PDB file of C-alpha atoms in Angstrom:
ATOM      1  CA  MET A 178     -11.266 -24.036 -30.424  1.00 50.00           C
ATOM      2  CA  THR A 179     -10.233 -21.164 -32.860  1.00 64.00           C
ATOM      3  CA  ALA A 180      -7.559 -18.729 -31.712  1.00 63.00           C
ATOM      4  CA  THR A 181     -10.625 -16.155 -30.952  1.00 66.00           C
ATOM      5  CA  GLN A 182     -11.823 -19.153 -28.423  1.00 66.00           C
ATOM      6  CA  ASP A 183      -8.603 -19.351 -26.973  1.00 90.00           C
ATOM      7  CA  LEU A 184      -7.926 -15.848 -26.321  1.00 88.00           C
ATOM      8  CA  THR A 185     -11.244 -15.445 -24.963  1.00 93.00           C
ATOM      9  CA  ALA A 186     -10.810 -17.865 -22.547  1.00 93.00           C
ATOM     10  CA  LEU A 187      -7.415 -16.481 -21.723  1.00 96.00           C
ATOM     11  CA  TYR A 188      -8.743 -13.135 -21.099  1.00 96.00           C
ATOM     12  CA  ALA A 189     -11.433 -14.804 -18.714  1.00 96.00           C
ATOM     13  CA  GLU A 190      -8.821 -17.044 -16.739  1.00 97.00           C
ATOM     14  CA  ILE A 191      -6.792 -13.512 -16.077  1.00 98.00           C
ATOM     15  CA  GLN A 192      -9.833 -11.518 -15.059  1.00 97.00           C
ATOM     16  CA  HIS A 193     -10.486 -14.251 -12.633  1.00 97.00           C
ATOM     17  CA  PHE A 194      -6.911 -14.424 -11.284  1.00 98.00           C
ATOM     18  CA  TYR A 195      -6.824 -10.636 -10.893  1.00 98.00           C
ATOM     19  CA  ALA A 196     -10.074 -10.703  -8.780  1.00 97.00           C
ATOM     20  CA  ARG A 197      -8.838 -13.366  -6.708  1.00 97.00           C
ATOM     21  CA  GLN A 198      -5.378 -11.916  -6.180  1.00 98.00           C
ATOM     22  CA  MET A 199      -6.766  -8.128  -5.329  1.00 97.00           C
ATOM     23  CA  GLN A 200      -9.079  -9.847  -2.734  1.00 97.00           C
ATOM     24  CA  LEU A 201      -6.567 -11.175  -0.881  1.00 98.00           C
ATOM     25  CA  MET A 202      -4.403  -8.150  -1.116  1.00 96.00           C
ATOM     26  CA  ASP A 203      -7.618  -6.158   0.096  1.00 96.00           C
ATOM     27  CA  GLY A 204      -7.759  -8.390   3.098  1.00 95.00           C
ATOM     28  CA  ARG A 205      -4.575  -7.878   4.201  1.00 94.00           C
ATOM     29  CA  ASP A 206      -3.450 -11.747   3.516  1.00 97.00           C
ATOM     30  CA  PHE A 207      -0.344 -11.089   2.223  1.00 97.00           C
ATOM     31  CA  GLU A 208       1.423 -14.483   2.302  1.00 98.00           C
ATOM     32  CA  SER A 209      -1.678 -15.753   0.159  1.00 98.00           C
ATOM     33  CA  PHE A 210      -1.258 -12.613  -2.101  1.00 98.00           C
ATOM     34  CA  ALA A 211       2.311 -13.275  -2.315  1.00 98.00           C
ATOM     35  CA  ALA A 212       1.737 -17.017  -3.302  1.00 98.00           C
ATOM     36  CA  THR A 213       0.208 -15.759  -6.163  1.00 98.00           C
ATOM     37  CA  PHE A 214       3.886 -14.753  -7.929  1.00 98.00           C
ATOM     38  CA  THR A 215       6.254 -17.211  -8.811  1.00 98.00           C
ATOM     39  CA  GLU A 216       8.993 -17.753  -6.262  1.00 98.00           C
ATOM     40  CA  ASP A 217      11.626 -15.782  -7.908  1.00 97.00           C
ATOM     41  CA  GLY A 218       8.474 -12.929  -8.211  1.00 98.00           C
ATOM     42  CA  GLU A 219       9.048  -9.193  -8.599  1.00 98.00           C
ATOM     43  CA  PHE A 220       6.636  -6.720  -7.464  1.00 97.00           C
ATOM     44  CA  SER A 221       7.385  -2.833  -7.705  1.00 96.00           C
ATOM     45  CA  HIS A 222       4.274  -0.916  -6.608  1.00 88.00           C
ATOM     46  CA  THR A 223       5.837   1.865  -5.081  1.00 80.00           C
ATOM     47  CA  PRO A 224       8.472   4.245  -7.175  1.00 78.00           C
ATOM     48  CA  GLY A 225      11.845   3.021  -6.249  1.00 77.00           C
ATOM     49  CA  GLN A 226      10.746   0.042  -4.068  1.00 84.00           C
ATOM     50  CA  LEU A 227      11.337  -3.225  -5.668  1.00 93.00           C
ATOM     51  CA  ALA A 228      10.039  -6.444  -3.799  1.00 96.00           C
ATOM     52  CA  ARG A 229      11.688  -9.668  -5.142  1.00 97.00           C
ATOM     53  CA  THR A 230      10.713 -13.276  -4.220  1.00 98.00           C
ATOM     54  CA  ARG A 231       7.702 -14.313  -2.374  1.00 98.00           C
ATOM     55  CA  ALA A 232       9.237 -13.442   0.967  1.00 98.00           C
ATOM     56  CA  GLY A 233      10.150 -10.139   0.048  1.00 97.00           C
ATOM     57  CA  ILE A 234       6.847  -9.537  -1.394  1.00 97.00           C
ATOM     58  CA  VAL A 235       5.188 -10.646   2.020  1.00 98.00           C
ATOM     59  CA  ALA A 236       7.573  -8.348   4.098  1.00 97.00           C
ATOM     60  CA  GLU A 237       7.492  -5.403   1.808  1.00 95.00           C
ATOM     61  CA  LEU A 238       3.365  -5.295   1.991  1.00 94.00           C
ATOM     62  CA  ARG A 239       3.666  -5.524   5.653  1.00 95.00           C
ATOM     63  CA  GLU A 240       6.069  -2.492   5.874  1.00 93.00           C
ATOM     64  CA  PHE A 241       3.828  -0.721   3.260  1.00 90.00           C
ATOM     65  CA  HIS A 242       0.351  -1.456   5.376  1.00 87.00           C
ATOM     66  CA  ARG A 243       1.833   0.272   8.756  1.00 91.00           C
ATOM     67  CA  ARG A 244       0.937   3.320   7.763  1.00 85.00           C
ATOM     68  CA  PHE A 245      -2.928   1.990   7.754  1.00 81.00           C
ATOM     69  CA  ALA A 246      -2.468   0.605  11.303  1.00 85.00           C
ATOM     70  CA  GLN A 247      -4.192   3.125  13.043  1.00 88.00           C
ATOM     71  CA  ASP A 248      -6.562   4.455   9.932  1.00 88.00           C
ATOM     72  CA  PRO A 249      -9.605   2.425   9.784  1.00 90.00           C
ATOM     73  CA  VAL A 250      -9.797   2.192   5.950  1.00 90.00           C
ATOM     74  CA  VAL A 251     -10.824  -0.274   3.440  1.00 92.00           C
ATOM     75  CA  ARG A 252      -8.846  -0.602   0.207  1.00 91.00           C
ATOM     76  CA  ARG A 253     -10.030  -1.755  -2.833  1.00 95.00           C
ATOM     77  CA  HIS A 254      -8.340  -2.170  -5.707  1.00 95.00           C
ATOM     78  CA  TRP A 255     -10.117  -2.298  -9.106  1.00 95.00           C
ATOM     79  CA  PHE A 256      -8.394  -3.356 -12.721  1.00 95.00           C
ATOM     80  CA  ASN A 257     -10.337  -2.619 -15.750  1.00 95.00           C
ATOM     81  CA  MET A 258      -9.023  -2.325 -19.903  1.00 96.00           C
ATOM     82  CA  ILE A 259      -7.068  -5.231 -19.786  1.00 97.00           C
ATOM     83  CA  VAL A 260      -4.438  -5.663 -22.851  1.00 97.00           C
ATOM     84  CA  ALA A 261      -3.651  -9.450 -22.562  1.00 97.00           C
ATOM     85  CA  GLU A 262      -0.748 -10.227 -25.273  1.00 96.00           C
ATOM     86  CA  PRO A 263       0.517 -13.791 -25.090  1.00 96.00           C
ATOM     87  CA  GLN A 264       4.278 -13.718 -26.142  1.00 96.00           C
ATOM     88  CA  PRO A 265       6.504 -16.278 -27.935  1.00 96.00           C
ATOM     89  CA  ASP A 266       7.677 -17.998 -24.692  1.00 96.00           C
ATOM     90  CA  GLY A 267       4.200 -18.800 -23.651  1.00 95.00           C
ATOM     91  CA  SER A 268       3.853 -15.926 -21.114  1.00 97.00           C
ATOM     92  CA  VAL A 269       1.378 -13.491 -21.165  1.00 98.00           C
ATOM     93  CA  ARG A 270       1.877  -9.538 -20.922  1.00 98.00           C
ATOM     94  CA  THR A 271      -1.035  -7.536 -19.329  1.00 98.00           C
ATOM     95  CA  THR A 272      -1.529  -4.012 -19.071  1.00 98.00           C
ATOM     96  CA  TYR A 273      -4.113  -2.491 -17.545  1.00 98.00           C
ATOM     97  CA  TYR A 274      -5.426   0.574 -15.506  1.00 97.00           C
ATOM     98  CA  ALA A 275      -5.982   0.117 -11.796  1.00 97.00           C
ATOM     99  CA  GLN A 276      -7.627   2.734  -9.286  1.00 96.00           C
ATOM    100  CA  VAL A 277      -7.391   2.513  -5.520  1.00 94.00           C
ATOM    101  CA  ILE A 278     -10.193   3.410  -3.386  1.00 95.00           C
ATOM    102  CA  ASN A 279     -10.265   4.117   0.193  1.00 93.00           C
ATOM    103  CA  THR A 280     -13.632   4.215   2.339  1.00 94.00           C
ATOM    104  CA  ARG A 281     -13.560   4.983   6.029  1.00 93.00           C
ATOM    105  CA  PRO A 282     -16.244   5.226   8.505  1.00 94.00           C
ATOM    106  CA  GLY A 283     -18.519   7.762   8.297  1.00 94.00           C
ATOM    107  CA  ALA A 284     -17.091   9.318   4.975  1.00 93.00           C
ATOM    108  CA  ASP A 285     -17.628   9.131   0.904  1.00 94.00           C
ATOM    109  CA  ALA A 286     -15.249   6.794  -0.858  1.00 94.00           C
ATOM    110  CA  GLN A 287     -11.913   8.791  -1.774  1.00 94.00           C
ATOM    111  CA  VAL A 288     -10.208   7.807  -5.461  1.00 93.00           C
ATOM    112  CA  GLY A 289      -6.475   6.867  -4.248  1.00 88.00           C
ATOM    113  CA  PRO A 290      -3.423   6.468  -6.978  1.00 85.00           C
ATOM    114  CA  SER A 291      -4.739   5.740 -10.570  1.00 92.00           C
ATOM    115  CA  CYS A 292      -2.043   3.361 -12.279  1.00 94.00           C
ATOM    116  CA  VAL A 293      -0.866   1.768 -15.531  1.00 96.00           C
ATOM    117  CA  VAL A 294       0.146  -1.623 -14.477  1.00 97.00           C
ATOM    118  CA  THR A 295       2.478  -3.962 -16.274  1.00 98.00           C
ATOM    119  CA  ASP A 296       2.413  -7.931 -15.641  1.00 98.00           C
ATOM    120  CA  VAL A 297       4.241 -10.692 -16.831  1.00 98.00           C
ATOM    121  CA  LEU A 298       2.202 -13.954 -16.095  1.00 98.00           C
ATOM    122  CA  VAL A 299       3.573 -17.347 -16.565  1.00 98.00           C
ATOM    123  CA  ARG A 300       1.975 -21.097 -16.010  1.00 96.00           C
ATOM    124  CA  VAL A 301       3.395 -23.021 -13.253  1.00 97.00           C
ATOM    125  CA  ASP A 302       1.762 -26.540 -12.990  1.00 96.00           C
ATOM    126  CA  GLY A 303      -0.849 -25.462 -15.319  1.00 94.00           C
ATOM    127  CA  ALA A 304      -1.619 -22.339 -12.904  1.00 95.00           C
ATOM    128  CA  LEU A 305      -1.151 -18.422 -13.794  1.00 97.00           C
ATOM    129  CA  LEU A 306       1.161 -16.678 -11.434  1.00 98.00           C
ATOM    130  CA  ASN A 307       2.713 -13.232 -11.677  1.00 98.00           C
ATOM    131  CA  LYS A 308       6.476 -13.695 -12.358  1.00 98.00           C
ATOM    132  CA  SER A 309       6.685  -9.299 -12.475  1.00 98.00           C
ATOM    133  CA  ARG A 310       4.390  -6.538 -11.838  1.00 98.00           C
ATOM    134  CA  GLN A 311       5.110  -2.824 -12.220  1.00 97.00           C
ATOM    135  CA  VAL A 312       2.805  -0.526 -11.122  1.00 95.00           C
ATOM    136  CA  ARG A 313       3.348   3.418 -12.407  1.00 94.00           C
ATOM    137  CA  GLN A 314       1.254   6.211 -10.856  1.00 91.00           C
ATOM    138  CA  ASP A 315      -0.181   8.664 -13.202  1.00 88.00           C
ATOM    139  CA  ARG A 316       0.371  11.441 -11.410  1.00 82.00           C
ATOM    140  CA  LEU A 317       4.088  10.578 -11.488  1.00 76.00           C
ATOM    141  CA  LEU A 318       4.106   9.971 -15.213  1.00 70.00           C
ATOM    142  CA  LEU A 319       2.273  13.640 -15.276  1.00 66.00           C
ATOM    143  CA  ALA A 320       5.655  15.245 -13.011  1.00 62.00           C
ATOM    144  CA  ARG A 321       7.913  14.156 -15.807  1.00 56.00           C
TER     145      ARG A 321
END
């Protein structure tokens, strides 16, 4: 395989990883979503909030989604414009755009936050896992 073929295969693997991961999130299967992180993984999706460890990620997501308990909303996360940069230590740093789309009965879909996300992906037993994720909402970047 050439370096280009290696990067192409890695890019496809990353896209598949994200598709599976976000379907778990959108289905509110927080335990399975957290399992896509390393045991000591870090997840920062809300300004000022940092969840550490899989158990911490599950707790944070349950707390965050309580606000939707009485709201019949379907939330979909869309990732695009992924840049994957293999690092000398074997990890992969990805930076990409994310959009959240909210749909409620009888209403048109509404675009939620537009974000830039930075992940560090690592291999554990041959599988990709998130070591860390930092989500930065565009509306907050513009407020600076």
